[in-house]
PDB file of C-alpha atoms in Angstrom:
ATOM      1  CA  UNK A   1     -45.840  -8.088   4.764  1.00  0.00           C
ATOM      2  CA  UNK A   2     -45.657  -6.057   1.320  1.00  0.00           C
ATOM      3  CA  UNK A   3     -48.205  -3.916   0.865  1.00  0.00           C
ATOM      4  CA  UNK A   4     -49.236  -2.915  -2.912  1.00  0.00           C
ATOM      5  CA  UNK A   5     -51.768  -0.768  -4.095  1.00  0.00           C
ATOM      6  CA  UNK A   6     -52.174  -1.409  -7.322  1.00  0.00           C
ATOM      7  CA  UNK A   7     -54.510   0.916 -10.205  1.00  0.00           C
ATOM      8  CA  UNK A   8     -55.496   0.276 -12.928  1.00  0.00           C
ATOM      9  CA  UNK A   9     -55.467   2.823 -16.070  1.00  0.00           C
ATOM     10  CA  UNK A  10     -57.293   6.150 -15.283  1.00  0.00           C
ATOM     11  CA  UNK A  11     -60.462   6.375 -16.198  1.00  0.00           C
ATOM     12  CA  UNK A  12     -60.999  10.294 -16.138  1.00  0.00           C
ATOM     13  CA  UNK A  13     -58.226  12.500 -17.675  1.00  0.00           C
ATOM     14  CA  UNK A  14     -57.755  16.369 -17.480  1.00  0.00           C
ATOM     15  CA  UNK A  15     -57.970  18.390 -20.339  1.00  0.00           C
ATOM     16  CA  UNK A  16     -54.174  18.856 -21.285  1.00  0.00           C
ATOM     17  CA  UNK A  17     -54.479  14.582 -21.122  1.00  0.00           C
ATOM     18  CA  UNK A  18     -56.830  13.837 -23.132  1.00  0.00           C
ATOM     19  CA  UNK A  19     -56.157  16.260 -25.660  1.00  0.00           C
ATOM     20  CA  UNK A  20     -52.841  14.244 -25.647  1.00  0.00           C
ATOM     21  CA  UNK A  21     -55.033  11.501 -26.209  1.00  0.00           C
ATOM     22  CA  UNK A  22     -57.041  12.614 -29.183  1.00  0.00           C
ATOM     23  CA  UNK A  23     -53.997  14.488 -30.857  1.00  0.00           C
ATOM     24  CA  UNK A  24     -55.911  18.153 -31.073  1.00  0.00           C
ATOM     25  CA  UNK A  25     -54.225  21.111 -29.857  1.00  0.00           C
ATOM     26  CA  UNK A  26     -55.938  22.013 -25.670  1.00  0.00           C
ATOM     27  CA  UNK A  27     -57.504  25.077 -27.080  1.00  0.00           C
ATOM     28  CA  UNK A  28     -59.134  22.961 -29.198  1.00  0.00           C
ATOM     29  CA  UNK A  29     -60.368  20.559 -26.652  1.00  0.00           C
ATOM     30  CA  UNK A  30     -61.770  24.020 -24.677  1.00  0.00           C
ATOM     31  CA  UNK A  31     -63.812  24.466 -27.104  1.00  0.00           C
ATOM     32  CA  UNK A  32     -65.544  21.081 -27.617  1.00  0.00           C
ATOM     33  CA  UNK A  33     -65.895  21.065 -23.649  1.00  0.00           C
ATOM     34  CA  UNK A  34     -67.602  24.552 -24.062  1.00  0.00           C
ATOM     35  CA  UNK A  35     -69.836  23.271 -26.655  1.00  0.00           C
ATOM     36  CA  UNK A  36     -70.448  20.270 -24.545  1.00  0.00           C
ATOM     37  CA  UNK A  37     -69.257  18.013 -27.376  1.00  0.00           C
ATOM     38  CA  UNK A  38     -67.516  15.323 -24.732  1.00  0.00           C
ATOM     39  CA  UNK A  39     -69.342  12.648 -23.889  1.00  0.00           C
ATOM     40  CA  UNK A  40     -69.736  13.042 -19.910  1.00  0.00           C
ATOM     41  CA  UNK A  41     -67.431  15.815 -18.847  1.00  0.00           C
ATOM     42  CA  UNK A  42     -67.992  18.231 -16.355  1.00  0.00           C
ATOM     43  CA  UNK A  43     -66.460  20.904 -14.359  1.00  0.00           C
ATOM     44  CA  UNK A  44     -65.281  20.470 -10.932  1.00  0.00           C
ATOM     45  CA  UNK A  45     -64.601  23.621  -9.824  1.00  0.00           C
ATOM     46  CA  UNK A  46     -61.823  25.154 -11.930  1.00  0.00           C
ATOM     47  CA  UNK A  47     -61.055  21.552 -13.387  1.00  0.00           C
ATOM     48  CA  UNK A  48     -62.674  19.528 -16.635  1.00  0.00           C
ATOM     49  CA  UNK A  49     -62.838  15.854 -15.513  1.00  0.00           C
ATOM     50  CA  UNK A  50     -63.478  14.163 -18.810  1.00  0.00           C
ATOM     51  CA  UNK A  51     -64.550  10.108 -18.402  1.00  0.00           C
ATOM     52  CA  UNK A  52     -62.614   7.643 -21.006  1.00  0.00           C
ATOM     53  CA  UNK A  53     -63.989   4.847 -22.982  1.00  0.00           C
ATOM     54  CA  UNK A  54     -63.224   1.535 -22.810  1.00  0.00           C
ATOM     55  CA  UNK A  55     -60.666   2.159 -25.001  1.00  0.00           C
ATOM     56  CA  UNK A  56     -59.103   4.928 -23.073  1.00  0.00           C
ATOM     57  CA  UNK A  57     -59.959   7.182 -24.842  1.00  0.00           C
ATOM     58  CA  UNK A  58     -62.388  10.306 -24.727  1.00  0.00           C
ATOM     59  CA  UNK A  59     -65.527  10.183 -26.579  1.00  0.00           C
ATOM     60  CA  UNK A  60     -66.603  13.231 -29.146  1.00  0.00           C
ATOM     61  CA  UNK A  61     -70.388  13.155 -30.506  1.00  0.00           C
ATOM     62  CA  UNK A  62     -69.851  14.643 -34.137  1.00  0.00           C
ATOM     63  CA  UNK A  63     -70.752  17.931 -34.813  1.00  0.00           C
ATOM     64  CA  UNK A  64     -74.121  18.789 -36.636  1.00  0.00           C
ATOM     65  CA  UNK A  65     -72.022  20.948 -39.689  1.00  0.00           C
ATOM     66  CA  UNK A  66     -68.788  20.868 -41.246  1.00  0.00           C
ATOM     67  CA  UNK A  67     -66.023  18.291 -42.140  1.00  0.00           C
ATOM     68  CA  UNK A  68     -65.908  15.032 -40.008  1.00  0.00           C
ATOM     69  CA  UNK A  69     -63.217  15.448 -37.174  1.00  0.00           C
ATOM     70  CA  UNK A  70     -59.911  14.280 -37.255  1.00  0.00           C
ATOM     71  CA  UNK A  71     -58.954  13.882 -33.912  1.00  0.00           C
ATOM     72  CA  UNK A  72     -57.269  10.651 -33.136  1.00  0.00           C
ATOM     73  CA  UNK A  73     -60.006   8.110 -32.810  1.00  0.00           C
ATOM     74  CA  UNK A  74     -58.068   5.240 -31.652  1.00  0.00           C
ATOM     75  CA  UNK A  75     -55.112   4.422 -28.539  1.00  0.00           C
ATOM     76  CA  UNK A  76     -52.647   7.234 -28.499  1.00  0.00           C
ATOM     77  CA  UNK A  77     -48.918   5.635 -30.535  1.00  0.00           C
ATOM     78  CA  UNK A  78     -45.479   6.926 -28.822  1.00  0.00           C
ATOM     79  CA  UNK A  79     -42.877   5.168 -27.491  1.00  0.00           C
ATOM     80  CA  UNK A  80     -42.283   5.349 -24.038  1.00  0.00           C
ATOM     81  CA  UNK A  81     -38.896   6.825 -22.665  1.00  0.00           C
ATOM     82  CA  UNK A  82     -37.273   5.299 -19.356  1.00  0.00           C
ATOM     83  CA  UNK A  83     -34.506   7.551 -17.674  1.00  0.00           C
ATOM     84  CA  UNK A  84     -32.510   7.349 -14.517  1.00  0.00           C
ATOM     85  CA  UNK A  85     -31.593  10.811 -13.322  1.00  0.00           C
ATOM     86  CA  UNK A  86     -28.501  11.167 -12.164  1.00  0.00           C
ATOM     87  CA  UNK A  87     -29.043  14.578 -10.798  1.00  0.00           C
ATOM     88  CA  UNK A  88     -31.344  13.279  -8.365  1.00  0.00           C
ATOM     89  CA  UNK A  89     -28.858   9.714  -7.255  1.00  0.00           C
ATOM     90  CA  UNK A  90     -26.563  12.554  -6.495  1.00  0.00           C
ATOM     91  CA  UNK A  91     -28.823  14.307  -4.343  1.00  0.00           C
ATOM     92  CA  UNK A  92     -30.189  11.747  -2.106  1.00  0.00           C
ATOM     93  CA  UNK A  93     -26.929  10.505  -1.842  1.00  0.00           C
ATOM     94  CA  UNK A  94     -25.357  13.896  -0.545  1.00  0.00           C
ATOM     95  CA  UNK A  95     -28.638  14.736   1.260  1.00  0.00           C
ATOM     96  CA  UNK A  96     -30.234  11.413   2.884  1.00  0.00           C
ATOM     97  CA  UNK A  97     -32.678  11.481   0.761  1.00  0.00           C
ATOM     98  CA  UNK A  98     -34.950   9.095  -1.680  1.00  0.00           C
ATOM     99  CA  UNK A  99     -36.518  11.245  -4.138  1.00  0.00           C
ATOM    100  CA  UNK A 100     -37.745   9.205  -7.007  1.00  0.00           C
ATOM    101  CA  UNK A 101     -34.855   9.129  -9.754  1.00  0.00           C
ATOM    102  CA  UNK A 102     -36.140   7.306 -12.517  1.00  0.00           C
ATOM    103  CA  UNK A 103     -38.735   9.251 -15.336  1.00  0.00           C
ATOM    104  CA  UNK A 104     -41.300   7.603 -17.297  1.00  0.00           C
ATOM    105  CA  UNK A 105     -42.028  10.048 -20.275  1.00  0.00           C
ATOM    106  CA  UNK A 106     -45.293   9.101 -22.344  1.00  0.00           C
ATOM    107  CA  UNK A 107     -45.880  11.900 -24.725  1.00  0.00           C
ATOM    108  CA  UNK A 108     -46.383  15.309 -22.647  1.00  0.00           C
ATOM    109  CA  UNK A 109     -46.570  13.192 -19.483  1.00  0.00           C
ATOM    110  CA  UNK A 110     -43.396  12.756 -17.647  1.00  0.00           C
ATOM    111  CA  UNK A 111     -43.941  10.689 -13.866  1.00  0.00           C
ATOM    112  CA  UNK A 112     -41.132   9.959 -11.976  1.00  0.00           C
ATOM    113  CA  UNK A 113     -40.407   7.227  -9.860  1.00  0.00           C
ATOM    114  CA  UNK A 114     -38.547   4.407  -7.467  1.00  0.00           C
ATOM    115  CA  UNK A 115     -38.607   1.338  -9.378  1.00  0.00           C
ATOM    116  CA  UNK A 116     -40.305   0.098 -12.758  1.00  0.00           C
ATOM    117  CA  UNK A 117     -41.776  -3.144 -14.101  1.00  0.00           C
ATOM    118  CA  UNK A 118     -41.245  -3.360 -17.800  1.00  0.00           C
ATOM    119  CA  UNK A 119     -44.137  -5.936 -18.622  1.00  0.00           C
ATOM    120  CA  UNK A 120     -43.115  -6.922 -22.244  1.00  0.00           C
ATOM    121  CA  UNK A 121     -40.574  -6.107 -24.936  1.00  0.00           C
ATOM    122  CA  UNK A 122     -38.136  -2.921 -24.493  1.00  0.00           C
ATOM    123  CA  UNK A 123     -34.754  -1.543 -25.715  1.00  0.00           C
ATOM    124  CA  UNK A 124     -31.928   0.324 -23.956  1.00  0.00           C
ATOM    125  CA  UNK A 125     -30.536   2.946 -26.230  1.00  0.00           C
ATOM    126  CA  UNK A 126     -26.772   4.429 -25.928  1.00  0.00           C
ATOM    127  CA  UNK A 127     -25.902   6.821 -28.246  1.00  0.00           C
ATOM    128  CA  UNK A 128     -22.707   9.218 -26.534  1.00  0.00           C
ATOM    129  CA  UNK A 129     -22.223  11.176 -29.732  1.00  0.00           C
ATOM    130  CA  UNK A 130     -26.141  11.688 -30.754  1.00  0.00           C
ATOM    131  CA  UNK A 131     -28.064  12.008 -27.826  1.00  0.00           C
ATOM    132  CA  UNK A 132     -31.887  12.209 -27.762  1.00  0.00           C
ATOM    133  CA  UNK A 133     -32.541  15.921 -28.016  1.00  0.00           C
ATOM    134  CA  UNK A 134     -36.684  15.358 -27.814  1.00  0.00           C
ATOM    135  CA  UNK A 135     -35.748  14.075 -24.025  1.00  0.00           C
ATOM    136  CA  UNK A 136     -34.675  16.693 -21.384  1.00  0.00           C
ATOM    137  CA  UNK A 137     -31.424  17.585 -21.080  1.00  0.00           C
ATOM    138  CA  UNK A 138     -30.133  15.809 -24.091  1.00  0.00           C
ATOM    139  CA  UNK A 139     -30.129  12.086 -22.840  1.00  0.00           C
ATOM    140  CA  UNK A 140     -27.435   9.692 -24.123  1.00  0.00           C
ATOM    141  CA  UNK A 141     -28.873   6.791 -22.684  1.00  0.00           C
ATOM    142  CA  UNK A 142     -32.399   5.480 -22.195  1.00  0.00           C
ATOM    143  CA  UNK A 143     -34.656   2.783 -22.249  1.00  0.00           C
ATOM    144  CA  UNK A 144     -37.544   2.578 -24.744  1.00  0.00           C
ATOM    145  CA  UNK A 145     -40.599   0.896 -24.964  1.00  0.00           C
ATOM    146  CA  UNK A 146     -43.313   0.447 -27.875  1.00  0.00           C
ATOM    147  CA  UNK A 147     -46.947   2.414 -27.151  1.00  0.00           C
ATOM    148  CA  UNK A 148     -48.454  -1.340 -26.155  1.00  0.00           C
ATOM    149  CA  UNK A 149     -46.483  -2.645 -23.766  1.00  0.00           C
ATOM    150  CA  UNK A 150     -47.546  -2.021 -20.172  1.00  0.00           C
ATOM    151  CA  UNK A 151     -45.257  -0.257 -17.569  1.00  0.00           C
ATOM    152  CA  UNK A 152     -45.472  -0.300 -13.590  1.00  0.00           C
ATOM    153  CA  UNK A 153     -44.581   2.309 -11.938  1.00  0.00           C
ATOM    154  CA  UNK A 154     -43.514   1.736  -8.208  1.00  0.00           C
ATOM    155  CA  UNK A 155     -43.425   4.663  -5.218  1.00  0.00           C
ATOM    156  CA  UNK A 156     -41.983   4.402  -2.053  1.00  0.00           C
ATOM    157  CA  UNK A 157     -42.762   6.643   1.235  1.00  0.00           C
ATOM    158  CA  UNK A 158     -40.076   5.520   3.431  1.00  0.00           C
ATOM    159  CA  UNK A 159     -36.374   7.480   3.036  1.00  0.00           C
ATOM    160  CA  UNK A 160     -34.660   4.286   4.284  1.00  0.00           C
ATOM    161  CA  UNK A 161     -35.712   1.529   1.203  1.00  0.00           C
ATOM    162  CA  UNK A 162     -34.652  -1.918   2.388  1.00  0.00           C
ATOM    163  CA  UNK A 163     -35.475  -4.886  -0.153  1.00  0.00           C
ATOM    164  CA  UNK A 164     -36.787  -6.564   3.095  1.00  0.00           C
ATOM    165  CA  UNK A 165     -39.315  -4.167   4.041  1.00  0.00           C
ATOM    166  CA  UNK A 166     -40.985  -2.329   1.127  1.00  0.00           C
ATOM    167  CA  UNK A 167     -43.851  -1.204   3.620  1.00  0.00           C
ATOM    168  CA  UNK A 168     -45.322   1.760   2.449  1.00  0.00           C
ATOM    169  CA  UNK A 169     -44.771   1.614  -1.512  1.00  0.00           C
ATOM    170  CA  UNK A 170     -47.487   2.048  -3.700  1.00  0.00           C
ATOM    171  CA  UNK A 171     -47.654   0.474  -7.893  1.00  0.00           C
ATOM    172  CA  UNK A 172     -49.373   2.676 -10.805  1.00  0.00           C
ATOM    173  CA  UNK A 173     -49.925   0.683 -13.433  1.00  0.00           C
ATOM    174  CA  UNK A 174     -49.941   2.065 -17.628  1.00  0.00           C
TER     175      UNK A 174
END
């Protein structure tokens, strides 16, 4: 029997995320926290944990002088980059393994993983003579996604990965 567990989007973001989120710079986003300017955030420990909206994004109560702000108030736009790494085929290959060897890049996030579910429109990119310097490494090839459309992201414990017997894998949904 497969077993999934599937999540949802987050719903509490560190700070480097959701200053992703809200296009500011972090040291900017230290600063609101400080002023306690986030709507529900708090420390735990050495860590901001800062709650989302149901928008997914974090909420900001204006400040009491000054210009209004001009972080991003509404969902984060970036296309989504899809790359197999070669690098990493090679290794489990040469070394047993099954380290994940595809990357899912979403603006400074980069998660890497077995297997993904492209749930709507996409493109795969080839470009040999101009590859995409803003990816690592230079990619040539990639897939790419639009900001809206929702990708699954699939894990796998075992180091032997039979089609028969995903037991063990685990989905993360964006």
């Amino acid at each position: 029997m497969k077993e999934t567990n599937t999540e949802t989007k987050p719903n509490k973001v560190g700070t480097t995320e959701a200053a992703f989120l809200l296009n500011i710079s972090t040291a900017r986003l230290r600063l609101l926290l400080r002023q306690g300017r986030l709507k529900g955030a708090e420390k735990v420990k050495r860590f901001w944990v800062i709650p989302l909206n149901s928008r997914g994004m974090p909420e900001i109560t204006p400040g009491r002088r000054g210009p209004e702000g001009t972080w991003n108030k509404g969902f984060r736009t970036g296309n989504t980059f899809i790359h197999v790494l070669r690098r990493e085929i090679d290794h489990n290959r040469d070394h047993g393994t099954s380290l994940p060897a595809i990357s899912v890049k979403q603006g400074d996030r980069n998660d890497h993983c077995h297997e993904v579910e492209i749930l709507g429109n996409c493109k795969i990119v080839y470009r040999p003579h101009k590859p995409n310097r803003s990816q690592a490494g230079g990619a040539r090839l990639w897939i790419e996604t639009e900001p809206d459309v929702e990708i699954i992201r699939k894990f796998f414990r075992d180091t032997e990965l039979d089609e028969n017997q995903l037991q063990g894998s685990s989905e993360f949904r964006v």
